[in-house]
Coordinates of C-alpha atoms in Angstrom, one line a residue:
X1 CA 135.4 -90.0 188.0
X2 CA 133.2 -87.2 189.5
X3 CA 132.4 -84.1 187.5
X4 CA 134.5 -82.0 189.9
X5 CA 137.5 -84.3 189.5
X6 CA 137.1 -84.3 185.7
X7 CA 137.1 -80.5 185.8
X8 CA 140.2 -80.4 187.9
X9 CA 142.0 -82.8 185.6
X10 CA 141.0 -80.7 182.6
X11 CA 142.4 -77.6 184.3
X12 CA 145.7 -79.3 185.1
X13 CA 146.0 -80.5 181.5
X14 CA 145.2 -77.0 180.1
X15 CA 147.8 -75.5 182.5
X16 CA 150.4 -78.1 181.4
X17 CA 149.7 -77.4 177.8
X18 CA 150.2 -73.6 178.4
X19 CA 153.5 -74.2 180.3
X20 CA 154.8 -76.5 177.6
X21 CA 153.7 -74.1 174.8
X22 CA 155.4 -71.2 176.6
X23 CA 158.6 -73.2 177.0
X24 CA 158.6 -74.3 173.3
X25 CA 158.1 -70.6 172.2
X26 CA 161.1 -69.3 174.2
X27 CA 164.3 -68.8 172.3
X28 CA 167.0 -71.2 173.5
X29 CA 169.8 -69.5 175.4
X30 CA 173.5 -70.3 175.2
X31 CA 175.4 -70.8 178.4
X32 CA 177.5 -68.0 179.8
X33 CA 180.6 -70.1 179.1
X34 CA 179.6 -70.4 175.4
X35 CA 178.8 -66.7 175.2
X36 CA 182.1 -65.8 176.7
X37 CA 184.0 -68.1 174.3
X38 CA 182.2 -66.6 171.3
X39 CA 182.8 -63.0 172.5
X40 CA 186.6 -63.6 172.8
X41 CA 186.8 -63.5 169.0
X42 CA 185.7 -59.8 168.9
X43 CA 186.8 -56.5 170.3
X44 CA 185.8 -52.9 169.5
X45 CA 186.8 -49.4 170.6
X46 CA 184.0 -46.8 170.6
X47 CA 184.6 -43.2 169.5
X48 CA 181.9 -40.5 169.4
X49 CA 181.0 -38.9 166.0
X50 CA 179.0 -35.9 167.4
X51 CA 178.1 -34.4 170.7
X52 CA 176.2 -36.0 173.5
X53 CA 174.2 -32.8 174.0
X54 CA 170.6 -33.1 172.8
X55 CA 169.6 -29.6 171.5
X56 CA 166.1 -30.9 170.5
X57 CA 164.3 -34.2 170.2
X58 CA 161.3 -33.5 168.1
X59 CA 160.3 -31.6 164.9
X60 CA 157.6 -29.2 164.0
X61 CA 155.0 -31.0 161.9
X62 CA 151.8 -30.3 160.0
X63 CA 148.8 -29.6 162.2
X64 CA 147.1 -32.9 161.5
X65 CA 150.2 -34.7 162.9
X66 CA 150.7 -32.7 166.1
X67 CA 149.2 -35.3 168.4
X68 CA 151.7 -37.9 167.0
X69 CA 154.7 -35.6 166.5
X70 CA 157.0 -37.9 168.3
X71 CA 156.1 -40.7 165.9
X72 CA 156.5 -38.4 162.9
X73 CA 159.9 -37.3 164.3
X74 CA 161.3 -40.8 164.6
X75 CA 163.6 -40.8 161.5
X76 CA 166.5 -38.9 160.1
X77 CA 169.7 -40.3 161.6
X78 CA 172.0 -41.8 158.9
X79 CA 175.6 -42.6 158.2
X80 CA 177.9 -43.5 155.3
X81 CA 181.5 -44.5 154.8
X82 CA 183.6 -43.7 151.7
X83 CA 187.0 -42.5 150.4
X84 CA 186.2 -38.8 149.9
X85 CA 189.7 -37.4 150.1
X86 CA 191.1 -40.0 147.6
X87 CA 193.8 -41.4 149.9
X88 CA 192.9 -45.0 149.0
X89 CA 191.0 -45.7 152.2
X90 CA 187.4 -45.5 153.1
X91 CA 188.1 -43.5 156.2
X92 CA 185.8 -40.6 155.6
X93 CA 182.3 -40.3 156.9
X94 CA 179.0 -38.6 156.1
X95 CA 176.7 -38.2 159.1
X96 CA 173.1 -37.0 159.2
X97 CA 172.1 -35.6 162.6
X98 CA 168.4 -34.8 163.1
X99 CA 169.2 -32.7 166.2
X100 CA 170.2 -29.8 163.9
X101 CA 169.1 -31.3 160.6
X102 CA 172.8 -31.3 159.5
X103 CA 174.7 -33.3 156.9
X104 CA 178.4 -33.3 157.9
X105 CA 181.5 -34.8 156.3
X106 CA 184.3 -35.7 158.6
X107 CA 187.3 -38.0 158.9
X108 CA 186.8 -41.2 160.8
X109 CA 188.1 -40.9 164.4
X110 CA 191.7 -42.1 164.7
X111 CA 192.5 -41.8 161.0
X112 CA 194.4 -38.5 161.2
X113 CA 193.5 -34.8 160.7
X114 CA 193.4 -34.9 156.9
X115 CA 190.7 -32.3 156.5
X116 CA 188.4 -30.1 158.7
X117 CA 184.9 -31.5 159.0
X118 CA 182.2 -29.4 157.4
X119 CA 178.5 -29.2 156.7
X120 CA 176.9 -29.7 153.3
X121 CA 174.1 -27.1 152.6
X122 CA 171.8 -27.0 149.5
X123 CA 172.8 -23.4 148.8
X124 CA 170.9 -21.7 146.0
X125 CA 168.2 -24.4 145.8
X126 CA 164.7 -24.2 147.3
X127 CA 165.1 -25.2 151.0
X128 CA 163.2 -24.3 154.1
X129 CA 162.1 -25.6 157.5
X130 CA 159.6 -28.0 155.8
X131 CA 162.5 -30.1 154.6
X132 CA 164.8 -32.4 156.6
X133 CA 167.6 -34.7 155.4
X134 CA 167.1 -38.4 155.9
X135 CA 170.3 -39.9 154.3
X136 CA 173.5 -39.4 152.5
X137 CA 174.8 -41.7 149.7
X138 CA 178.3 -41.4 148.3
X139 CA 178.8 -42.2 144.6
X140 CA 180.2 -41.0 141.4
X141 CA 177.1 -39.4 140.0
X142 CA 178.7 -37.5 137.1
X143 CA 181.2 -40.3 136.3
X144 CA 184.3 -38.2 136.4
X145 CA 186.2 -40.3 138.9
X146 CA 185.5 -38.2 141.9
X147 CA 183.3 -39.2 144.8
X148 CA 180.1 -37.1 144.9
X149 CA 177.2 -37.2 147.4
X150 CA 173.5 -37.6 147.1
X151 CA 171.4 -36.4 150.0
X152 CA 167.7 -37.4 150.3
X153 CA 165.0 -35.7 152.3
X154 CA 161.5 -35.5 153.6
X155 CA 159.9 -32.5 151.9
X156 CA 161.8 -32.4 148.6
X157 CA 163.5 -34.6 146.0
X158 CA 167.2 -35.4 146.5
X159 CA 170.1 -33.0 146.0
X160 CA 173.4 -33.9 144.3
X161 CA 176.7 -32.5 145.6
X162 CA 179.2 -33.0 142.7
X163 CA 182.9 -32.8 143.6
X164 CA 184.7 -30.1 141.5
X165 CA 188.2 -29.9 142.8
X166 CA 190.9 -31.7 144.7
X167 CA 190.4 -30.0 148.0
X168 CA 187.8 -31.6 150.3
X169 CA 185.8 -28.6 151.5
X170 CA 182.2 -27.3 151.2
X171 CA 183.3 -25.0 148.4
X172 CA 184.5 -27.9 146.3
X173 CA 181.0 -29.2 145.7
X174 CA 178.6 -28.0 143.0
X175 CA 175.0 -28.3 144.3
X176 CA 172.3 -29.3 141.8
X177 CA 168.8 -30.9 141.7
X178 CA 168.6 -34.6 141.0
X179 CA 165.3 -33.9 139.2
X180 CA 164.3 -30.6 137.6
X181 CA 162.2 -28.9 138.9
X182 CA 162.4 -30.4 142.4
X183 CA 159.4 -32.4 143.6
X184 CA 157.9 -32.8 147.1
X185 CA 158.9 -36.3 148.0
X186 CA 159.4 -38.0 151.4
X187 CA 162.3 -40.4 150.7
X188 CA 163.5 -43.0 153.3
X189 CA 165.7 -45.3 151.2
X190 CA 168.1 -45.2 148.3
X191 CA 170.1 -48.0 146.6
X192 CA 172.4 -47.9 143.6
X193 CA 172.9 -50.4 140.8
X194 CA 173.0 -50.8 137.0
X195 CA 169.4 -51.9 136.8
X196 CA 168.9 -51.7 133.0
X197 CA 172.3 -53.2 132.2
X198 CA 173.7 -50.3 130.1
X199 CA 177.0 -50.1 132.0
X200 CA 176.0 -47.1 134.2
X201 CA 174.8 -46.9 137.7
X202 CA 171.2 -46.0 138.3
X203 CA 169.3 -44.8 141.4
X204 CA 166.3 -46.5 143.1
X205 CA 164.4 -44.4 145.6
X206 CA 161.9 -45.6 148.2
X207 CA 159.4 -43.0 149.3
X208 CA 157.2 -43.1 152.4
X209 CA 154.4 -40.5 152.8
X210 CA 152.4 -39.7 149.7
X211 CA 154.0 -37.5 147.1
X212 CA 153.3 -33.7 147.6
X213 CA 152.7 -34.3 151.3
X214 CA 154.3 -31.5 153.3
X215 CA 154.7 -33.5 156.4
X216 CA 157.0 -31.0 158.2
X217 CA 155.1 -27.9 157.2
X218 CA 153.4 -26.4 160.4
X219 CA 151.0 -24.5 158.1
X220 CA 150.1 -27.4 155.7
X221 CA 146.5 -28.5 155.3
X222 CA 146.4 -31.1 152.5
X223 CA 144.6 -34.2 151.4
X224 CA 148.0 -35.9 151.1
X225 CA 148.6 -35.5 154.8
X226 CA 147.4 -39.0 155.9
X227 CA 148.7 -42.2 157.4
X228 CA 148.6 -45.7 156.0
X229 CA 145.2 -47.1 155.0
X230 CA 146.0 -50.5 156.6
X231 CA 148.2 -52.0 159.2
X232 CA 148.9 -55.0 157.0
X233 CA 148.2 -54.1 153.3
X234 CA 148.7 -50.3 152.9
X235 CA 149.2 -49.0 149.3
X236 CA 148.6 -45.3 149.7
X237 CA 152.2 -44.3 150.3
X238 CA 154.7 -42.3 148.2
X239 CA 155.6 -43.6 144.7
X240 CA 158.9 -45.3 144.5
X241 CA 161.2 -44.2 141.6
X242 CA 163.9 -45.6 139.4
X243 CA 166.1 -42.9 137.9
X244 CA 168.2 -44.2 135.0
X245 CA 171.6 -42.7 134.2
X246 CA 171.2 -40.4 131.1
X247 CA 174.6 -38.8 131.0
X248 CA 173.4 -35.2 130.7
X249 CA 175.4 -32.4 132.1
X250 CA 172.7 -29.8 133.1
X251 CA 171.0 -30.0 136.5
X252 CA 168.2 -32.5 136.4
X253 CA 169.3 -34.2 133.2
X254 CA 171.9 -36.6 134.5
X255 CA 169.2 -39.1 135.4
X256 CA 165.7 -39.7 133.9
X257 CA 162.7 -41.0 135.7
X258 CA 161.8 -44.4 134.3
X259 CA 158.1 -43.9 135.0
X260 CA 157.0 -47.2 133.7
X261 CA 159.6 -49.3 135.5
X262 CA 157.3 -50.0 138.5
X263 CA 153.7 -51.0 138.4
X264 CA 151.4 -49.5 141.2
X265 CA 151.6 -52.7 143.3
X266 CA 155.4 -52.5 143.1
X267 CA 155.7 -48.8 143.9
X268 CA 152.9 -47.5 146.3
X269 CA 153.8 -49.1 149.6
X270 CA 155.3 -47.2 152.6
X271 CA 158.9 -48.0 151.8
X272 CA 161.5 -47.9 154.6
X273 CA 164.4 -49.9 153.0
X274 CA 165.7 -50.9 149.6
X275 CA 168.3 -53.5 148.6
X276 CA 169.9 -54.4 145.3
X277 CA 171.6 -57.7 144.6
X278 CA 172.0 -60.0 141.6
X279 CA 170.2 -63.1 142.9
X280 CA 170.1 -65.3 139.8
X281 CA 173.6 -64.5 138.3
X282 CA 172.4 -62.8 135.1
X283 CA 174.3 -59.6 135.7
X284 CA 171.2 -57.6 136.5
X285 CA 170.4 -56.7 140.2
X286 CA 167.1 -57.6 141.7
X287 CA 165.4 -55.1 144.0
X288 CA 164.0 -55.9 147.4
X289 CA 161.5 -53.4 148.7
X290 CA 160.9 -53.4 152.5
X291 CA 157.5 -51.9 153.2
X292 CA 156.0 -50.6 156.4
X293 CA 152.4 -51.7 157.0
X294 CA 152.3 -54.3 154.2
X295 CA 154.0 -56.9 152.1
X296 CA 157.5 -56.5 151.0
X297 CA 158.2 -56.9 147.3
X298 CA 161.0 -58.9 145.7
X299 CA 161.3 -57.6 142.1
X300 CA 163.0 -59.9 139.6
X301 CA 165.0 -57.9 137.1
X302 CA 164.0 -58.6 133.4
X303 CA 165.4 -55.3 132.0
X304 CA 167.3 -54.6 128.8
X305 CA 169.4 -51.5 128.2
X306 CA 167.2 -48.4 128.5
X307 CA 164.1 -50.5 129.1
X308 CA 163.7 -51.4 132.8
X309 CA 161.2 -54.2 133.5
X310 CA 160.5 -56.0 136.8
X311 CA 158.4 -58.9 137.9
X312 CA 157.0 -59.5 141.3
X313 CA 158.1 -62.9 142.6
X314 CA 156.8 -64.6 145.7
X315 CA 157.7 -67.6 147.8
X316 CA 155.9 -70.8 148.3
X317 CA 153.7 -71.3 151.4
X318 CA 154.4 -74.8 152.8
X319 CA 152.1 -76.8 155.1
X320 CA 153.9 -75.5 158.2
X321 CA 154.5 -71.9 156.9
X322 CA 152.4 -69.1 158.3
X323 CA 151.1 -66.8 155.5
X324 CA 153.0 -63.8 156.8
X325 CA 156.3 -65.8 156.7
X326 CA 156.0 -66.4 153.0
X327 CA 158.2 -64.2 150.8
X328 CA 156.1 -61.4 149.3
X329 CA 153.0 -62.2 151.3
X330 CA 153.9 -60.9 154.7
X331 CA 151.9 -58.3 156.6
X332 CA 154.7 -57.1 158.8
X333 CA 156.7 -53.8 159.1
X334 CA 159.8 -54.2 156.8
X335 CA 162.5 -51.7 157.9
X336 CA 165.9 -53.1 156.8
X337 CA 167.4 -55.5 154.2
X338 CA 170.9 -57.1 153.9
X339 CA 172.4 -59.8 151.7
X340 CA 174.9 -62.6 152.1
X341 CA 175.4 -66.2 151.2
X342 CA 174.4 -67.5 154.6
X343 CA 174.1 -71.2 153.6
X344 CA 177.1 -71.2 151.3
X345 CA 175.3 -72.5 148.2
X346 CA 176.5 -69.7 145.9
X347 CA 173.2 -67.8 145.9
X348 CA 172.7 -64.7 148.0
X349 CA 170.3 -64.9 150.9
X350 CA 168.4 -62.0 152.6
X351 CA 167.8 -60.9 156.1
X352 CA 165.0 -58.4 156.8
X353 CA 164.1 -56.3 159.9
X354 CA 160.6 -56.1 161.3
X355 CA 159.0 -55.3 164.7
X356 CA 159.5 -58.2 167.1
X357 CA 158.8 -56.7 170.5
X358 CA 157.9 -59.0 173.4
X359 CA 154.5 -58.5 174.9
X360 CA 153.7 -56.0 172.1
X361 CA 153.7 -56.4 168.2
X362 CA 155.5 -59.7 168.0
X363 CA 156.0 -60.2 164.3
X364 CA 159.3 -61.7 163.1
X365 CA 162.5 -60.8 161.4
X366 CA 163.1 -62.8 158.2
X367 CA 166.0 -64.9 157.0
X368 CA 165.1 -65.7 153.4
X369 CA 167.4 -68.7 152.7
X370 CA 167.7 -70.0 149.1
X371 CA 166.8 -73.5 148.2
X372 CA 169.6 -74.0 145.7
X373 CA 171.4 -71.9 143.2
X374 CA 168.4 -71.5 140.9
X375 CA 166.4 -69.1 142.9
X376 CA 163.7 -68.3 140.4
X377 CA 161.1 -70.5 138.8
X378 CA 159.0 -68.2 136.7
X379 CA 157.2 -65.9 139.3
X380 CA 158.2 -68.2 142.2
X381 CA 161.1 -67.3 144.4
X382 CA 162.8 -70.4 145.9
X383 CA 163.4 -68.9 149.4
X384 CA 162.1 -70.0 152.8
X385 CA 162.3 -68.1 156.1
X386 CA 164.7 -69.7 158.6
X387 CA 165.0 -66.9 161.1
X388 CA 163.6 -68.9 164.0
X389 CA 166.0 -71.9 163.8
X390 CA 168.9 -69.4 163.1
X391 CA 168.1 -67.5 166.3
X392 CA 167.6 -64.1 164.7
X393 CA 163.8 -63.9 164.5
X394 CA 163.2 -61.8 167.6
X395 CA 165.1 -58.6 168.6
X396 CA 162.8 -55.6 169.2
X397 CA 161.7 -52.7 167.0
X398 CA 164.2 -53.3 164.1
X399 CA 165.7 -51.0 161.6
X400 CA 168.8 -51.2 159.4
X401 CA 170.7 -54.6 159.1
X402 CA 174.2 -55.2 157.9
X403 CA 176.2 -58.5 157.5
X404 CA 180.0 -58.8 157.9
X405 CA 182.8 -60.9 159.1
X406 CA 184.1 -59.1 162.1
X407 CA 186.2 -62.0 163.5
X408 CA 188.0 -62.6 160.2
X409 CA 187.3 -66.4 160.3
X410 CA 185.0 -66.7 157.4
X411 CA 181.7 -66.7 159.4
X412 CA 179.5 -63.7 159.2
X413 CA 177.7 -61.7 161.9
X414 CA 174.5 -59.8 161.7
X415 CA 174.2 -56.2 163.0
X416 CA 170.7 -54.8 163.6
X417 CA 169.7 -51.3 164.7
X418 CA 166.7 -51.2 167.0
X419 CA 164.4 -48.8 169.0
X420 CA 161.6 -46.4 168.0
X421 CA 160.9 -43.4 170.2
X422 CA 162.4 -42.7 173.6
X423 CA 160.2 -41.2 176.4
X424 CA 158.8 -41.7 179.8
X425 CA 155.4 -43.3 179.3
X426 CA 155.0 -46.7 177.7
X427 CA 152.5 -46.4 174.9
X428 CA 152.4 -50.0 173.7
X429 CA 148.9 -50.6 175.0
X430 CA 147.6 -47.7 172.9
X431 CA 149.6 -49.0 169.9
X432 CA 148.2 -52.5 170.3
X433 CA 144.7 -51.0 170.2
X434 CA 145.7 -49.0 167.1
X435 CA 146.8 -52.2 165.4
X436 CA 143.3 -53.6 165.8
X437 CA 141.6 -50.5 164.5
X438 CA 139.3 -50.7 161.4
X439 CA 141.3 -49.9 158.3
X440 CA 138.6 -47.4 157.2
X441 CA 139.8 -45.2 160.1
X442 CA 143.5 -45.8 160.2
X443 CA 144.5 -43.4 157.5
X444 CA 143.1 -40.4 159.5
X445 CA 145.8 -39.1 162.0
X446 CA 143.1 -37.7 164.2
X447 CA 141.9 -41.2 164.9
X448 CA 145.3 -42.2 166.3
X449 CA 146.2 -42.2 170.0
X450 CA 148.7 -39.6 171.2
X451 CA 152.4 -40.2 170.7
X452 CA 154.0 -37.1 171.9
X453 CA 157.4 -35.9 173.3
X454 CA 157.2 -37.8 176.6
X455 CA 155.8 -41.1 175.1
X456 CA 157.9 -44.2 174.6
X457 CA 157.8 -47.1 172.2
X458 CA 160.7 -49.6 172.4
X459 CA 162.9 -46.6 173.4
X460 CA 165.4 -48.7 175.3
X461 CA 166.0 -51.5 172.8
X462 CA 169.7 -52.5 172.4
X463 CA 171.3 -52.9 169.0
X464 CA 171.9 -56.5 168.1
X465 CA 175.2 -58.3 167.2
X466 CA 174.2 -61.8 166.2
X467 CA 177.0 -64.3 166.3
X468 CA 176.7 -67.9 165.0
X469 CA 177.3 -70.4 167.8
X470 CA 177.2 -74.2 168.2
X471 CA 174.8 -75.9 165.7
X472 CA 174.6 -72.8 163.5
X473 CA 172.2 -71.0 165.9
X474 CA 173.0 -67.3 166.5
X475 CA 173.1 -65.5 169.8
X476 CA 173.2 -61.7 170.5
X477 CA 176.5 -60.6 172.0
X478 CA 176.0 -56.9 171.8
X479 CA 176.0 -56.3 175.5
X480 CA 179.1 -58.4 176.1
X481 CA 180.9 -56.5 173.3
X482 CA 179.8 -53.0 174.3
X483 CA 178.1 -52.3 171.0
X484 CA 174.4 -52.4 172.2
X485 CA 173.9 -48.6 172.1
X486 CA 170.6 -48.8 174.0
X487 CA 168.1 -46.4 172.6
X488 CA 166.7 -45.6 169.1
X489 CA 169.3 -46.3 166.3
X490 CA 168.7 -46.2 162.6
X491 CA 171.7 -47.1 160.3
X492 CA 175.0 -48.9 160.1
X493 CA 178.0 -48.4 157.7
X494 CA 180.7 -51.1 157.4
X495 CA 184.2 -50.7 156.2
X496 CA 187.9 -51.5 156.9
X497 CA 188.8 -47.8 157.5
X498 CA 192.5 -48.4 158.3
X499 CA 193.2 -51.3 155.9
X500 CA 194.3 -53.7 158.6
X501 CA 191.9 -56.5 157.5
X502 CA 189.5 -55.9 160.4
X503 CA 186.0 -54.8 159.6
X504 CA 185.0 -51.6 161.4
X505 CA 181.5 -49.9 161.6
X506 CA 179.7 -46.7 162.4
X507 CA 176.2 -46.4 163.8
X508 CA 173.7 -43.5 163.4
X509 CA 171.6 -43.0 166.5
X510 CA 168.3 -41.0 166.5
X511 CA 168.2 -37.8 168.6
X512 CA 171.5 -38.6 170.4
X513 CA 175.2 -39.2 170.0
X514 CA 176.3 -41.5 167.1
X515 CA 179.4 -43.6 167.2
X516 CA 182.3 -45.3 165.4
X517 CA 183.5 -48.7 166.4
X518 CA 187.1 -49.6 165.6
X519 CA 187.7 -53.3 165.3
X520 CA 190.6 -54.1 167.8
X521 CA 190.4 -57.9 167.8
X522 CA 193.7 -59.6 168.7
X523 CA 193.6 -62.4 166.1
X524 CA 195.6 -61.5 163.0
X525 CA 194.2 -63.7 160.2
X526 CA 194.9 -63.7 156.5
X527 CA 192.3 -61.8 154.4
X528 CA 191.7 -60.5 150.9
X529 CA 190.6 -56.8 150.6
X530 CA 189.5 -55.5 147.2
X531 CA 188.8 -52.0 146.0
X532 CA 187.1 -52.8 142.6
X533 CA 187.1 -49.9 140.2
X534 CA 186.5 -49.4 136.5
X535 CA 187.3 -46.6 134.0
X536 CA 184.9 -43.7 134.5
X537 CA 183.0 -42.1 131.6
X538 CA 181.4 -43.2 128.4
X539 CA 181.8 -46.5 126.5
X540 CA 183.3 -44.8 123.4
X541 CA 185.8 -42.7 125.4
X542 CA 186.7 -44.2 128.8
X543 CA 188.6 -41.9 131.1
X544 CA 191.9 -42.6 132.8
X545 CA 190.0 -41.8 136.1
X546 CA 188.3 -44.6 137.9
X547 CA 185.1 -45.1 139.7
X548 CA 183.8 -47.9 142.1
X549 CA 182.6 -50.9 140.1
X550 CA 179.1 -51.0 141.6
X551 CA 177.6 -54.5 141.0
X552 CA 180.8 -56.4 140.5
X553 CA 181.0 -59.8 142.1
X554 CA 183.8 -61.9 143.5
X555 CA 184.1 -65.6 143.9
X556 CA 187.0 -67.2 145.8
X557 CA 188.0 -70.6 144.4
X558 CA 190.9 -71.4 146.7
X559 CA 191.9 -69.9 150.1
X560 CA 188.4 -68.9 151.3
X561 CA 187.6 -69.4 155.0
X562 CA 183.8 -69.8 154.8
X563 CA 182.1 -67.1 152.8
X564 CA 183.4 -67.3 149.3
X565 CA 181.1 -65.1 147.2
X566 CA 180.1 -61.4 147.5
X567 CA 178.8 -58.5 145.5
X568 CA 179.6 -54.8 145.6
X569 CA 176.3 -53.0 146.4
X570 CA 177.3 -50.7 149.3
X571 CA 174.1 -48.5 149.3
X572 CA 171.1 -50.4 150.7
X573 CA 169.0 -51.0 153.7
X574 CA 167.7 -48.2 155.8
X575 CA 169.9 -45.1 156.6
X576 CA 173.3 -46.8 156.3
X577 CA 175.8 -46.9 153.4
X578 CA 178.9 -49.1 153.6
X579 CA 182.3 -48.5 152.0
X580 CA 182.5 -49.6 148.3
X581 CA 184.9 -52.4 149.0
X582 CA 185.1 -56.2 149.4
X583 CA 186.7 -57.9 152.5
X584 CA 186.9 -61.7 152.6
X585 CA 188.6 -63.9 155.1
X586 CA 191.2 -66.5 153.9
X587 CA 192.0 -69.9 155.4
X588 CA 194.8 -70.0 157.9
X589 CA 198.2 -70.3 156.2
X590 CA 196.9 -69.0 152.8
X591 CA 199.6 -67.5 150.7
X592 CA 197.5 -66.9 147.6
X593 CA 193.8 -66.6 146.7
X594 CA 192.4 -67.6 143.3
X595 CA 189.3 -65.6 142.5
X596 CA 186.9 -64.8 139.6
X597 CA 185.7 -61.3 139.2
X598 CA 182.6 -60.5 137.2
X599 CA 181.4 -57.1 136.1
X600 CA 179.6 -55.1 133.5
X601 CA 181.7 -52.6 131.5
X602 CA 180.7 -49.1 130.5
X603 CA 179.4 -50.5 127.1
X604 CA 177.0 -52.8 129.0
X605 CA 178.9 -56.0 128.2
X606 CA 179.4 -58.6 130.9
X607 CA 183.0 -59.5 131.6
X608 CA 184.9 -61.8 133.9
X609 CA 188.5 -62.4 134.8
X610 CA 190.4 -65.0 136.9
X611 CA 193.0 -63.4 139.2
X612 CA 195.5 -64.8 141.7
X613 CA 196.4 -62.5 144.5
X614 CA 198.4 -62.6 147.7
X615 CA 196.6 -61.9 151.0
X616 CA 196.1 -58.2 151.9
X617 CA 194.5 -55.2 150.2
X618 CA 194.5 -54.7 146.4
X619 CA 192.9 -52.3 143.9
X620 CA 191.7 -54.0 140.8
X621 CA 190.8 -52.0 137.7
X622 CA 188.1 -53.8 135.7
X623 CA 188.5 -52.9 132.0
X624 CA 186.3 -53.1 128.9
X625 CA 188.7 -55.6 127.3
X626 CA 187.9 -58.1 130.0
X627 CA 191.1 -57.7 132.0
X628 CA 191.4 -57.1 135.7
X629 CA 194.6 -55.2 136.4
X630 CA 196.1 -54.4 139.8
X631 CA 196.8 -50.7 140.1
X632 CA 198.3 -48.4 142.8
X633 CA 196.1 -45.7 144.3

């Protein structure tokens, strides 16, 4: 064989290897017939939540950030569902709209004119143009049985809006600081749970820019005004906080900062999402911290009452596992977290949003799937990433994720918000160069390329609606169902707003109109809907009023149609808070469902009760004597 022929053969072999590798790297696609068959199980009707008129699309920022003001202005849209008017349905909504920096309460479209929508304002508290709301979290923060609201911000610590009277109006809320005096924080995520096991709900906060950084102050010149110090291992962000319930009545005393709860390697990432879930069944929620520019953290909860303590746990890297797809060792851009028992082994699994943009930063979403019910072995977490074979690894520039059963057949679907900044000029080449920049330069905003008003990064991404198809692999049906909402989106809130057994959702879109999607599927399947509440107030003197039993879990022993276990942690992820309720599908023809409910009472004791219920919606009051009693609301 001549040298020229050998060279030509080598070229052909190399080309064949490239083609084969390209084919192997492509995601399998389902046929149009299969996609159509899957889509027939779903139907949604869209209603706007705010105007389609864009009054502005960018914020004033500190001078050092002006060349990247579009990047800095990329967050702020958020949404939450709750029962604010106490009519027994989670048909009220809190929407954060960055176009006018407003926080508005309103009735869900199509649920009646029960009250006039209004705006929440932090009247009487320090508040100016250097502060902007980032999210709204309903909850009973003073434990009086009424739904209050927590609003978190860039530029200041969160504000509590405590409900004082029966009328749902702006004047019915007392406004007070969560911490006294207020601090300059830049908060991007909040989740609620009884982290120390004392029987009261605590608040975990994920902060982004360094504390005291006045990011939105056009006059600010500070050392704290910096960017991350690494694209893959940044630890110079804001300090995450755990605020424990203290029961005080004066502003700033209801919750206390558990300063020693998080070590620096737990708390100093650039956090974009938080999620609480009891992974090991001990009654204490673990905390997943999704960090931008560095490894996510899974914190195993080892707390006792009044003494929070966490341990960083990590996954095992197998022979065929890339380092960045090992739990706790990734170098990706974590932006969302959601939980569900995806493999039906009784242990919650986790899905996580990252950047997965074709021909750009192609990282991977995660699907951390448990390897058995015992998920912890010391500091080892027995979870492996299965996002690629599940078909959910690639999607775009990801944000919030939520999991729910929208078809009512026991199989869950995965919603993902996507998109970063919408403009006219594609700036991915510059961002790819930035990703290769020396870490010693990265923290300095003046070393960044320009990301201004007209620049675009994944600005036309569609939201994803992943549906499980043949063989267990998922496919995105968002376009077929009309829920793709192309353009930057941030958060989802799920809930059965009209109590018909069909799961609805709302989406918060950045710098544009947000929307509510009413589930109008034709199939009428049996279901079990549960509002889980417990007596409000102190252990020694429980109130006749009730409050959502955050952290309660439900296991269906008979009648389940697939997913049989779930936990009540409505606040979690990035910029979306679901209704505090449980909706599970039952097998066709079911006339009863036998369930076990587990919860922690206001004295901190773990309780459980076996209950038999007919299909439909029920309110169960979980009492300190271990009983679960159905009540009428």
